XYZ file of C-alpha atoms in Angstrom:
629
model
C -14.360 -121.774 64.846
C -12.230 -118.942 63.610
C -9.207 -117.415 65.113
C -7.961 -114.176 64.253
C -4.244 -113.338 65.633
C -2.627 -110.424 65.271
C 0.354 -108.646 67.512
C 0.419 -105.107 68.674
C 3.479 -103.007 66.754
C 6.411 -101.501 68.644
C 5.338 -97.811 68.147
C 6.669 -94.535 69.093
C 5.789 -93.009 72.774
C 4.289 -90.150 71.227
C 1.748 -92.122 68.986
C 1.243 -94.547 71.961
C 0.147 -91.316 74.048
C -2.095 -89.934 70.982
C -4.041 -92.870 70.781
C -4.543 -93.619 74.655
C -8.343 -92.819 75.222
C -10.701 -93.499 78.360
C -12.078 -96.223 79.207
C -15.531 -95.286 77.853
C -14.584 -93.767 74.751
C -12.195 -95.283 72.074
C -8.960 -97.311 71.808
C -6.803 -97.491 68.685
C -3.699 -99.198 68.012
C -1.572 -100.732 65.473
C -1.023 -104.815 65.277
C 0.687 -106.663 62.287
C -0.183 -110.019 61.690
C 1.308 -112.668 63.131
C 0.960 -115.244 60.052
C 1.389 -112.785 57.073
C 5.187 -110.744 57.714
C 4.457 -107.036 56.927
C 1.351 -107.246 57.203
C -0.508 -104.698 60.063
C -4.174 -104.358 61.075
C -5.555 -100.564 62.469
C -7.977 -101.814 65.367
C -10.513 -99.769 66.674
C -12.416 -100.344 69.951
C -15.744 -98.169 70.857
C -19.165 -98.856 71.735
C -19.985 -99.858 68.359
C -17.872 -103.122 68.635
C -14.341 -104.118 67.273
C -13.044 -102.638 63.980
C -10.176 -104.589 62.356
C -8.468 -102.941 59.321
C -5.566 -103.416 56.934
C -3.595 -100.595 57.306
C -2.451 -100.511 53.627
C -5.704 -101.628 52.682
C -7.945 -99.189 50.014
C -11.299 -97.396 50.908
C -13.899 -99.610 52.438
C -12.079 -102.603 51.568
C -10.608 -105.191 53.887
C -12.410 -103.838 56.845
C -14.195 -106.128 59.384
C -16.501 -105.157 62.149
C -17.316 -107.418 65.052
C -20.587 -105.756 66.404
C -20.749 -105.299 70.536
C -23.766 -107.484 70.245
C -21.768 -110.392 69.186
C -19.256 -110.217 71.306
C -19.940 -112.201 74.881
C -16.865 -111.848 76.779
C -12.993 -111.362 76.699
C -9.652 -112.769 78.649
C -6.692 -110.639 79.338
C -3.764 -113.904 80.219
C 0.031 -113.635 79.993
C 1.326 -117.364 78.675
C 4.681 -118.774 77.008
C 3.581 -119.454 73.308
C 0.447 -118.159 71.879
C -2.299 -120.808 71.750
C -5.551 -121.039 70.738
C -8.384 -120.784 73.358
C -9.356 -124.683 73.627
C -12.423 -125.767 75.490
C -11.907 -128.012 78.138
C -14.325 -131.567 77.686
C -13.760 -132.084 81.491
C -14.882 -129.364 82.786
C -16.290 -127.187 79.891
C -14.027 -124.254 80.656
C -12.032 -121.895 77.709
C -8.447 -121.529 78.639
C -5.209 -121.402 76.911
C -2.696 -123.894 77.609
C -0.159 -121.806 79.920
C 2.846 -122.738 81.866
C 3.798 -121.848 85.572
C 7.068 -122.222 87.496
C 7.049 -122.075 91.359
C 7.283 -118.191 91.180
C 4.703 -117.521 89.025
C 4.679 -116.518 85.498
C 7.897 -116.588 83.592
C 10.000 -113.893 82.552
C 9.328 -114.354 78.867
C 5.599 -114.813 78.780
C 4.182 -112.492 76.389
C 0.536 -110.974 76.784
C -2.585 -111.781 75.259
C -6.416 -110.442 75.381
C -9.085 -112.956 74.059
C -12.057 -111.166 72.396
C -14.647 -114.138 72.181
C -17.868 -113.760 69.658
C -20.415 -115.150 67.760
C -21.013 -114.048 64.481
C -23.823 -114.446 62.235
C -22.180 -115.844 58.651
C -24.089 -117.465 55.579
C -23.052 -120.701 54.683
C -24.335 -123.893 52.129
C -27.890 -122.767 50.857
C -28.046 -119.261 51.560
C -28.768 -120.755 55.070
C -27.454 -118.677 58.270
C -25.510 -119.829 61.022
C -23.329 -118.490 64.410
C -19.875 -119.348 64.421
C -17.574 -118.588 66.849
C -14.783 -116.402 66.676
C -11.471 -115.767 68.770
C -9.846 -112.227 68.127
C -6.237 -112.518 69.389
C -4.152 -109.284 70.494
C -0.370 -109.854 71.264
C 0.916 -106.795 73.156
C 4.197 -106.122 73.216
C 4.759 -102.742 73.099
C 6.889 -101.902 75.994
C 10.105 -104.167 77.271
C 8.196 -104.920 80.438
C 5.754 -107.554 80.773
C 3.971 -105.588 83.493
C 3.749 -102.646 81.062
C 2.039 -104.862 78.477
C -0.162 -106.542 81.113
C -1.469 -102.977 82.140
C -1.973 -101.837 78.831
C -3.747 -105.139 77.805
C -5.855 -104.995 80.706
C -6.861 -101.254 79.805
C -8.074 -102.595 76.279
C -10.255 -105.704 78.481
C -11.486 -103.206 80.708
C -12.734 -100.747 77.991
C -14.067 -104.203 75.996
C -15.987 -105.061 79.308
C -17.160 -101.424 79.686
C -18.833 -101.146 76.241
C -20.341 -104.288 77.091
C -22.048 -103.519 80.056
C -23.030 -99.432 78.666
C -24.710 -101.894 75.991
C -26.639 -104.256 78.063
C -27.630 -101.041 79.653
C -28.770 -99.391 76.624
C -30.843 -102.440 76.053
C -32.368 -102.569 79.538
C -33.432 -98.867 79.179
C -36.805 -100.187 76.563
C -37.822 -102.382 79.267
C -40.579 -101.766 82.018
C -38.687 -101.760 84.934
C -35.511 -102.853 86.079
C -34.161 -105.993 85.831
C -30.459 -106.617 86.586
C -29.556 -110.093 86.031
C -27.408 -110.821 89.203
C -26.910 -115.076 88.373
C -28.958 -117.795 86.726
C -30.677 -120.858 87.931
C -30.658 -123.510 85.780
C -32.267 -126.912 86.000
C -30.558 -129.583 84.345
C -32.455 -132.533 83.446
C -29.929 -135.495 82.533
C -32.304 -137.536 81.044
C -33.710 -135.301 78.192
C -33.215 -136.709 74.654
C -31.348 -139.537 74.431
C -29.667 -139.059 77.566
C -26.868 -137.038 76.702
C -28.579 -133.745 77.985
C -25.408 -133.109 81.091
C -22.574 -134.314 78.573
C -23.973 -131.750 75.952
C -23.994 -128.550 78.439
C -20.850 -129.074 79.783
C -19.419 -129.336 76.349
C -21.346 -126.894 74.724
C -22.809 -123.996 76.973
C -20.815 -124.004 79.898
C -17.620 -122.930 78.055
C -19.963 -120.093 76.654
C -21.252 -118.749 80.289
C -17.345 -119.067 81.554
C -16.226 -116.812 78.111
C -19.084 -114.478 79.199
C -18.263 -114.232 82.733
C -21.685 -115.118 83.572
C -22.624 -116.110 86.911
C -24.864 -119.152 87.309
C -25.879 -122.098 89.780
C -26.746 -125.493 88.000
C -29.012 -128.129 89.650
C -29.345 -131.815 88.203
C -32.826 -132.609 88.676
C -33.498 -135.951 90.837
C -36.510 -136.953 90.144
C -40.079 -136.049 88.739
C -41.482 -132.260 89.714
C -38.143 -131.869 91.394
C -37.931 -128.291 89.502
C -41.867 -127.458 90.459
C -41.048 -128.364 93.900
C -37.947 -126.275 93.981
C -39.519 -123.006 92.060
C -42.335 -123.162 94.518
C -40.996 -123.606 97.673
C -37.775 -122.011 97.623
C -36.565 -118.416 98.047
C -35.745 -117.522 94.614
C -34.588 -113.712 95.486
C -30.830 -115.230 94.871
C -31.237 -115.459 91.222
C -33.173 -113.000 88.395
C -33.571 -115.676 85.437
C -34.844 -119.240 85.604
C -32.850 -121.848 82.757
C -34.433 -125.202 81.737
C -31.699 -127.058 80.141
C -33.797 -129.862 78.788
C -36.912 -130.824 77.067
C -40.318 -128.990 76.951
C -41.381 -131.023 79.712
C -38.836 -129.181 82.393
C -39.814 -125.764 81.367
C -43.334 -126.693 82.019
C -42.254 -127.639 85.631
C -40.548 -124.393 86.138
C -43.560 -122.573 84.630
C -46.172 -123.980 86.860
C -43.942 -123.598 89.733
C -43.411 -120.127 89.173
C -47.050 -119.383 88.879
C -47.863 -121.156 92.150
C -46.051 -118.813 93.814
C -47.573 -116.049 95.515
C -45.192 -113.534 94.723
C -45.141 -114.328 91.020
C -46.683 -111.086 89.682
C -43.895 -109.455 91.650
C -40.850 -111.344 91.090
C -40.632 -110.811 87.390
C -38.150 -113.665 86.898
C -36.620 -114.267 83.039
C -36.925 -117.757 81.790
C -35.076 -119.419 79.531
C -34.283 -123.014 77.647
C -31.622 -124.713 76.926
C -32.768 -127.296 74.399
C -31.742 -130.911 75.296
C -34.639 -132.888 74.634
C -36.194 -134.517 72.394
C -38.991 -131.843 70.754
C -37.516 -128.123 71.630
C -40.711 -126.729 70.549
C -40.258 -124.024 72.698
C -36.407 -123.083 71.612
C -37.560 -123.408 68.252
C -40.478 -120.923 68.370
C -38.330 -118.719 69.945
C -35.514 -118.513 67.212
C -38.148 -118.668 64.602
C -39.958 -115.612 66.008
C -36.701 -113.652 65.735
C -35.042 -115.194 62.979
C -32.509 -116.676 64.955
C -30.727 -119.573 62.786
C -31.857 -123.136 64.333
C -29.930 -125.910 63.124
C -29.592 -128.966 64.096
C -27.345 -128.099 66.893
C -29.269 -125.121 68.798
C -27.687 -125.153 71.519
C -25.331 -122.244 70.528
C -27.772 -119.957 69.351
C -30.029 -121.178 72.600
C -26.804 -120.497 75.134
C -26.074 -116.826 73.542
C -29.875 -116.275 73.845
C -29.351 -116.680 77.549
C -26.488 -114.698 77.525
C -27.977 -111.714 75.902
C -30.439 -111.520 78.836
C -33.064 -110.072 76.558
C -36.403 -110.757 76.939
C -39.906 -110.364 76.030
C -43.435 -110.788 77.525
C -44.930 -114.265 76.306
C -48.546 -115.439 76.453
C -49.326 -118.612 77.984
C -52.615 -121.078 78.381
C -54.608 -121.140 81.781
C -56.317 -124.738 82.026
C -58.563 -125.611 84.333
C -59.557 -129.369 85.261
C -61.659 -130.904 87.443
C -59.866 -130.540 90.522
C -56.699 -128.136 89.688
C -55.414 -125.199 87.499
C -52.226 -125.753 85.505
C -50.421 -123.595 82.897
C -49.224 -124.426 79.278
C -46.483 -122.595 77.544
C -46.737 -124.597 74.620
C -49.813 -126.879 73.903
C -52.550 -128.829 74.965
C -53.622 -131.721 73.040
C -55.939 -134.807 72.423
C -55.948 -137.422 69.838
C -53.111 -138.663 67.321
C -50.116 -136.335 68.610
C -50.673 -136.897 72.018
C -50.748 -140.388 71.596
C -47.668 -140.427 69.388
C -45.725 -138.171 72.047
C -46.631 -140.075 74.919
C -46.958 -143.537 73.447
C -43.248 -143.160 72.006
C -41.407 -142.517 75.226
C -40.706 -146.361 75.192
C -38.653 -145.669 72.132
C -36.656 -142.273 73.802
C -33.053 -143.630 72.663
C -33.762 -143.099 69.466
C -34.305 -139.459 70.578
C -36.204 -137.123 67.912
C -36.446 -139.985 65.342
C -39.049 -142.104 67.823
C -41.582 -139.449 66.945
C -41.502 -140.654 63.215
C -41.466 -144.134 64.072
C -44.450 -144.122 66.246
C -46.489 -141.725 64.080
C -46.157 -144.942 61.090
C -47.485 -147.209 63.761
C -50.307 -145.062 64.736
C -51.153 -143.884 60.995
C -51.366 -148.162 60.489
C -53.787 -148.488 63.815
C -55.950 -145.584 63.802
C -57.480 -145.030 66.523
C -61.252 -142.073 66.421
C -62.615 -140.650 69.311
C -65.873 -139.257 70.708
C -66.466 -135.907 72.102
C -67.477 -132.373 71.778
C -65.163 -129.104 71.953
C -66.407 -125.657 71.845
C -64.459 -122.675 71.085
C -64.252 -118.558 71.083
C -63.016 -117.562 67.678
C -60.736 -114.702 67.532
C -62.740 -111.229 67.827
C -61.495 -107.433 66.999
C -62.047 -107.205 70.656
C -59.489 -109.775 71.666
C -57.134 -108.474 69.749
C -56.278 -105.593 71.641
C -52.931 -106.770 72.161
C -50.422 -104.095 70.522
C -48.362 -106.704 68.113
C -45.582 -104.119 68.225
C -45.220 -103.756 72.012
C -42.623 -106.738 72.190
C -41.048 -105.342 75.675
C -37.311 -105.977 74.950
C -35.205 -106.050 78.150
C -31.617 -106.602 78.604
C -30.296 -106.819 82.121
C -26.965 -105.434 82.987
C -25.431 -108.948 83.295
C -22.564 -109.113 86.701
C -19.230 -109.597 84.947
C -16.076 -110.980 87.073
C -12.304 -110.015 86.891
C -10.583 -110.387 83.778
C -9.215 -113.982 83.787
C -11.119 -117.175 85.209
C -9.773 -119.390 87.273
C -11.433 -121.938 89.088
C -10.290 -123.835 92.358
C -12.423 -126.449 93.387
C -13.754 -126.889 97.103
C -16.442 -129.094 98.242
C -19.321 -127.257 100.381
C -22.001 -128.287 102.561
C -25.552 -126.652 101.519
C -26.371 -123.926 103.651
C -30.275 -123.750 103.029
C -32.182 -121.789 105.869
C -33.271 -123.932 108.177
C -36.696 -123.369 107.922
C -36.829 -124.268 104.219
C -39.302 -127.116 103.148
C -36.785 -128.749 101.414
C -34.160 -130.901 103.381
C -29.900 -130.174 103.061
C -29.790 -134.078 101.988
C -31.582 -133.114 99.203
C -29.194 -130.296 97.747
C -26.181 -131.067 99.436
C -23.359 -131.392 96.511
C -21.915 -128.253 95.913
C -19.049 -127.110 93.684
C -17.423 -123.414 94.582
C -15.615 -121.706 91.734
C -13.138 -118.848 92.648
C -12.448 -116.451 89.838
C -8.795 -114.292 89.823
C -6.289 -112.681 87.418
C -4.013 -114.329 85.691
C -4.376 -118.405 86.552
C -5.612 -120.989 83.882
C -8.188 -123.538 84.776
C -6.754 -127.052 85.541
C -8.170 -130.180 83.908
C -9.195 -133.144 85.840
C -11.130 -135.539 84.318
C -12.974 -136.570 87.924
C -13.393 -133.035 88.716
C -17.001 -132.378 90.183
C -17.630 -130.113 86.793
C -17.400 -133.304 84.820
C -19.442 -134.120 82.371
C -19.141 -137.805 83.704
C -19.540 -136.647 87.442
C -22.637 -138.080 89.461
C -22.434 -134.720 91.551
C -25.727 -133.493 91.394
C -25.260 -129.217 91.976
C -22.799 -127.093 90.309
C -21.683 -123.731 90.972
C -19.825 -120.838 89.473
C -19.110 -118.030 91.417
C -17.175 -115.069 90.862
C -14.772 -112.921 92.961
C -13.277 -115.317 95.328
C -16.694 -116.382 96.827
C -16.612 -119.488 98.231
C -20.320 -120.011 99.988
C -22.616 -121.496 97.983
C -25.655 -119.536 99.646
C -25.775 -116.330 101.796
C -26.472 -117.208 105.141
C -28.844 -114.377 106.175
C -31.256 -115.140 102.983
C -34.558 -114.150 104.580
C -37.231 -116.530 104.973
C -39.938 -115.398 102.725
C -40.137 -118.684 101.038
C -41.385 -120.350 104.141
C -44.586 -119.225 103.862
C -45.609 -120.210 99.901
C -47.290 -123.051 100.808
C -49.701 -121.261 103.336
C -51.228 -118.722 100.132
C -54.496 -119.515 99.021
C -56.277 -118.049 95.698
C -57.502 -114.903 97.711
C -54.028 -113.872 98.760
C -52.814 -114.427 94.972
C -52.441 -110.953 92.599
C -53.294 -112.351 89.266
C -54.038 -110.759 85.787
C -58.077 -110.096 85.261
C -59.363 -112.932 83.811
C -63.148 -112.475 84.681
C -64.480 -111.823 81.031
C -63.237 -115.407 80.837
C -66.284 -118.456 81.881
C -65.229 -121.276 84.135
C -64.821 -125.004 83.133
C -68.541 -125.719 85.025
C -70.307 -122.761 83.463
C -72.503 -122.865 80.327
C -70.530 -121.435 77.043
C -72.112 -118.257 75.985
C -73.624 -118.620 72.791
C -70.636 -116.514 71.037
C -69.039 -119.957 70.941
C -68.720 -122.677 68.598
C -69.639 -126.236 69.498
C -68.903 -129.501 67.469
C -69.674 -132.575 68.540
C -68.764 -136.207 66.934
C -65.793 -138.185 66.473
C -62.245 -136.479 66.121
C -59.199 -138.324 65.137
C -57.085 -135.061 67.554
C -57.828 -131.950 68.733
C -54.727 -129.727 69.230
C -54.451 -126.221 70.337
C -50.910 -124.342 70.514
C -49.962 -120.315 71.521
C -46.422 -120.967 69.744
C -44.969 -121.676 66.495
C -43.473 -124.732 66.974
C -44.234 -128.102 69.134
C -40.869 -129.799 68.156
C -37.875 -129.326 66.469
C -39.090 -129.607 63.200
C -43.017 -129.611 63.649
C -44.108 -125.981 62.230
C -47.532 -126.113 63.812
C -48.693 -122.360 63.897
C -46.609 -120.300 61.379
C -48.216 -117.421 62.132
C -48.234 -117.354 65.913
C -46.392 -114.789 67.414
C -45.015 -115.344 71.594
C -47.470 -112.615 72.454
C -50.083 -112.367 69.802
C -53.039 -113.414 72.486
C -54.277 -116.304 70.517
C -54.449 -120.157 70.397
C -54.164 -122.015 67.019
C -56.677 -124.784 67.209
C -56.535 -127.570 64.714
C -59.272 -130.139 64.718
C -59.518 -133.348 62.413
C -62.924 -134.819 62.137
C -63.208 -138.633 61.822
C -63.674 -139.884 58.302
C -60.134 -138.732 57.011
C -58.271 -141.073 54.690
C -54.500 -142.207 55.966
C -53.419 -140.781 52.898
C -54.646 -137.506 53.840
C -53.391 -137.535 57.486
C -50.110 -138.653 56.580
C -49.924 -135.835 54.024
C -50.686 -133.331 56.834
C -48.131 -135.199 59.528
C -45.718 -134.791 56.593
C -46.241 -130.742 55.775
C -46.180 -129.930 59.668
C -42.364 -129.845 58.916
C -43.342 -126.609 56.438
C -46.160 -125.116 57.852
C -48.396 -126.099 55.069
C -50.400 -128.755 56.464
C -53.609 -127.151 57.111
C -55.633 -126.395 53.800
C -55.869 -123.362 51.862
C -59.277 -124.238 50.885
C -62.443 -125.362 52.795
C -61.965 -129.247 53.862
C -64.590 -131.855 55.103
C -62.173 -132.868 57.920
C -59.538 -130.543 58.703
C -60.358 -127.412 60.375
C -58.342 -124.454 61.640
C -58.972 -121.542 63.824
C -57.550 -118.841 65.804
C -59.012 -118.743 69.222
C -59.219 -117.145 72.518
C -60.302 -120.225 74.809
C -61.861 -123.653 74.078
C -63.414 -126.704 75.913
C -62.791 -130.015 75.536
C -65.159 -132.818 76.779
C -64.222 -136.064 75.995
C -67.232 -138.398 75.552
C -65.342 -142.005 76.646
C -62.542 -142.383 78.791
C -60.061 -143.582 76.776
C -57.729 -141.583 75.284
C -54.441 -139.400 76.090
C -54.682 -135.869 76.970
C -51.404 -133.967 76.843
C -50.197 -130.076 77.871
C -46.936 -128.854 76.865
C -46.115 -132.734 75.731
C -46.819 -134.247 79.603
C -49.625 -136.340 80.254
C -52.448 -135.083 82.572
C -55.577 -136.536 83.936
C -58.488 -137.549 81.604
C -61.561 -135.741 81.441
C -63.006 -131.991 80.683
C -60.964 -128.934 80.540
C -61.190 -125.676 79.730
C -58.519 -123.604 78.304
C -57.942 -119.901 78.110
C -55.114 -117.653 76.643
C -53.403 -116.079 79.543
C -51.899 -112.996 77.472
C -48.088 -111.477 78.285
C -48.208 -113.904 81.576
C -44.570 -114.421 82.076
C -41.044 -112.845 80.515
C -38.871 -115.195 78.131
C -34.951 -114.698 77.469
C -35.159 -113.799 73.537
C -32.264 -113.239 70.895
C -31.372 -110.073 70.424
C -32.675 -108.120 67.080
C -29.821 -106.732 65.830
C -27.180 -109.454 66.883
C -26.411 -109.695 62.908
C -22.570 -109.097 61.867
C -22.002 -106.463 59.275
C -18.779 -106.684 56.930
C -18.171 -103.052 55.848
């Protein structure tokens, strides 16, 4: 974390008036450094961002521009001492240390404006990563504390205005109007090695608070919790749904959305905070947009959620014997699926469990009898404009300048006709926001990472009720819909599971070590399975490994998946990779594991078809980089 501390210099009244700008234009002031005496800075705030420049510097030297796309928010506060904004571990809030007396703030308190930014910087070995920067501006132009506070609030409002204008400008690039009112976050506390709750409240919640982003967090209690919630509830309260967990949680959310009658009209933005073991989707999104993805990817993923950019994403429609499910990542049978599911017993080791079980499966290698049919890509199947990634950036609902949170337990106010009972979602916290107060740290607070409560809320503008009482009953009819009432994209050109495959399909039959298809680049954090895949290219990457491959060859294949060089460039007798738009898997025996997005499904035949641009996924900004002039 980097802090930049500069204080506003006392200047003449005429200079002050000349530097006053409207909120929507430009503000400029001269500050001096609190650390380097005699060093002054020229600070300019406009639509491009915050420019810091030494007043005595030569032209084009010692200029530092923090772009607006890297700024997430700000705070205007009163405090006795200038202190860094610190992250409160127990409740995850970002606040300065302040002191209060019975009458309020003391007379000798100074006024500070904190600007929070996450900039891209080069680290060792030319690697890039984002770094948190806190720019501290101290205002003491006037003798009166109230006058200084008004001056600081003017800068804060201007910063907020420029930020909102930037969001609106990006939203104009979208196909429709998407205003992000608030986020619905599902948190799986058992994801990864069981530290998802702690990581989320320590690393992600502070950033959401810095951005003053409204969110509701539901901690999942059992399998298919998120699926049932999204499928049956009235979702009009939220514009975005975020999975804080592994790929399995996102799989639940996706299928819950696709089971709704109104899914084509809802246009919900979907996002992911990687707290699981695999995290294939999070890495695929970062990889597609050249966003740094290090060993701790929570920061970049949280910034993706805060930014609100989105693009259309392909999914796969998987038809089974008795139902249809949807996949965003992969469909597999054989070695990789065996490793994924059977290593669950080693979940305590986190992502290392995959490496351990890979060695075990190589020693005890299995082969499976079956038939795989697939439709290779053709020119007609590539009528998807690869340059048409629609970047949507909805306007975030901002709250007031200084966040404060007063804790009060309330009861859930779900509609009485909802299928989900009150007792299942009865733990609520309301968080109030107002000006010039501080967050009180309480280890036993409702927002503690050790809390056993199952639901947490962040509500701006002094709103205490968790859900509006006059919500409509649209969710009551979701279970009554059928396929005839659903509006789906046109997939009439594809065939169903029980139809014969056309002659244009390629059919392979025999013994296989594995069959795996993916529509994303990564299957896990360090598994680059399909390097050329895009989020919406309308293709699946199918890899087939036949029986007869030696263990050294298979080990080399698995090791090279970390770099994306696992598929031989020359023709291989045992390994084959193809871009396809549909495939059918027909296992010839009743043994083996079939997975969809890392989740085990019923064993049997399946038919998978690419579903192009079906949902909207939150993605990083394409121009989020910091310029040093």
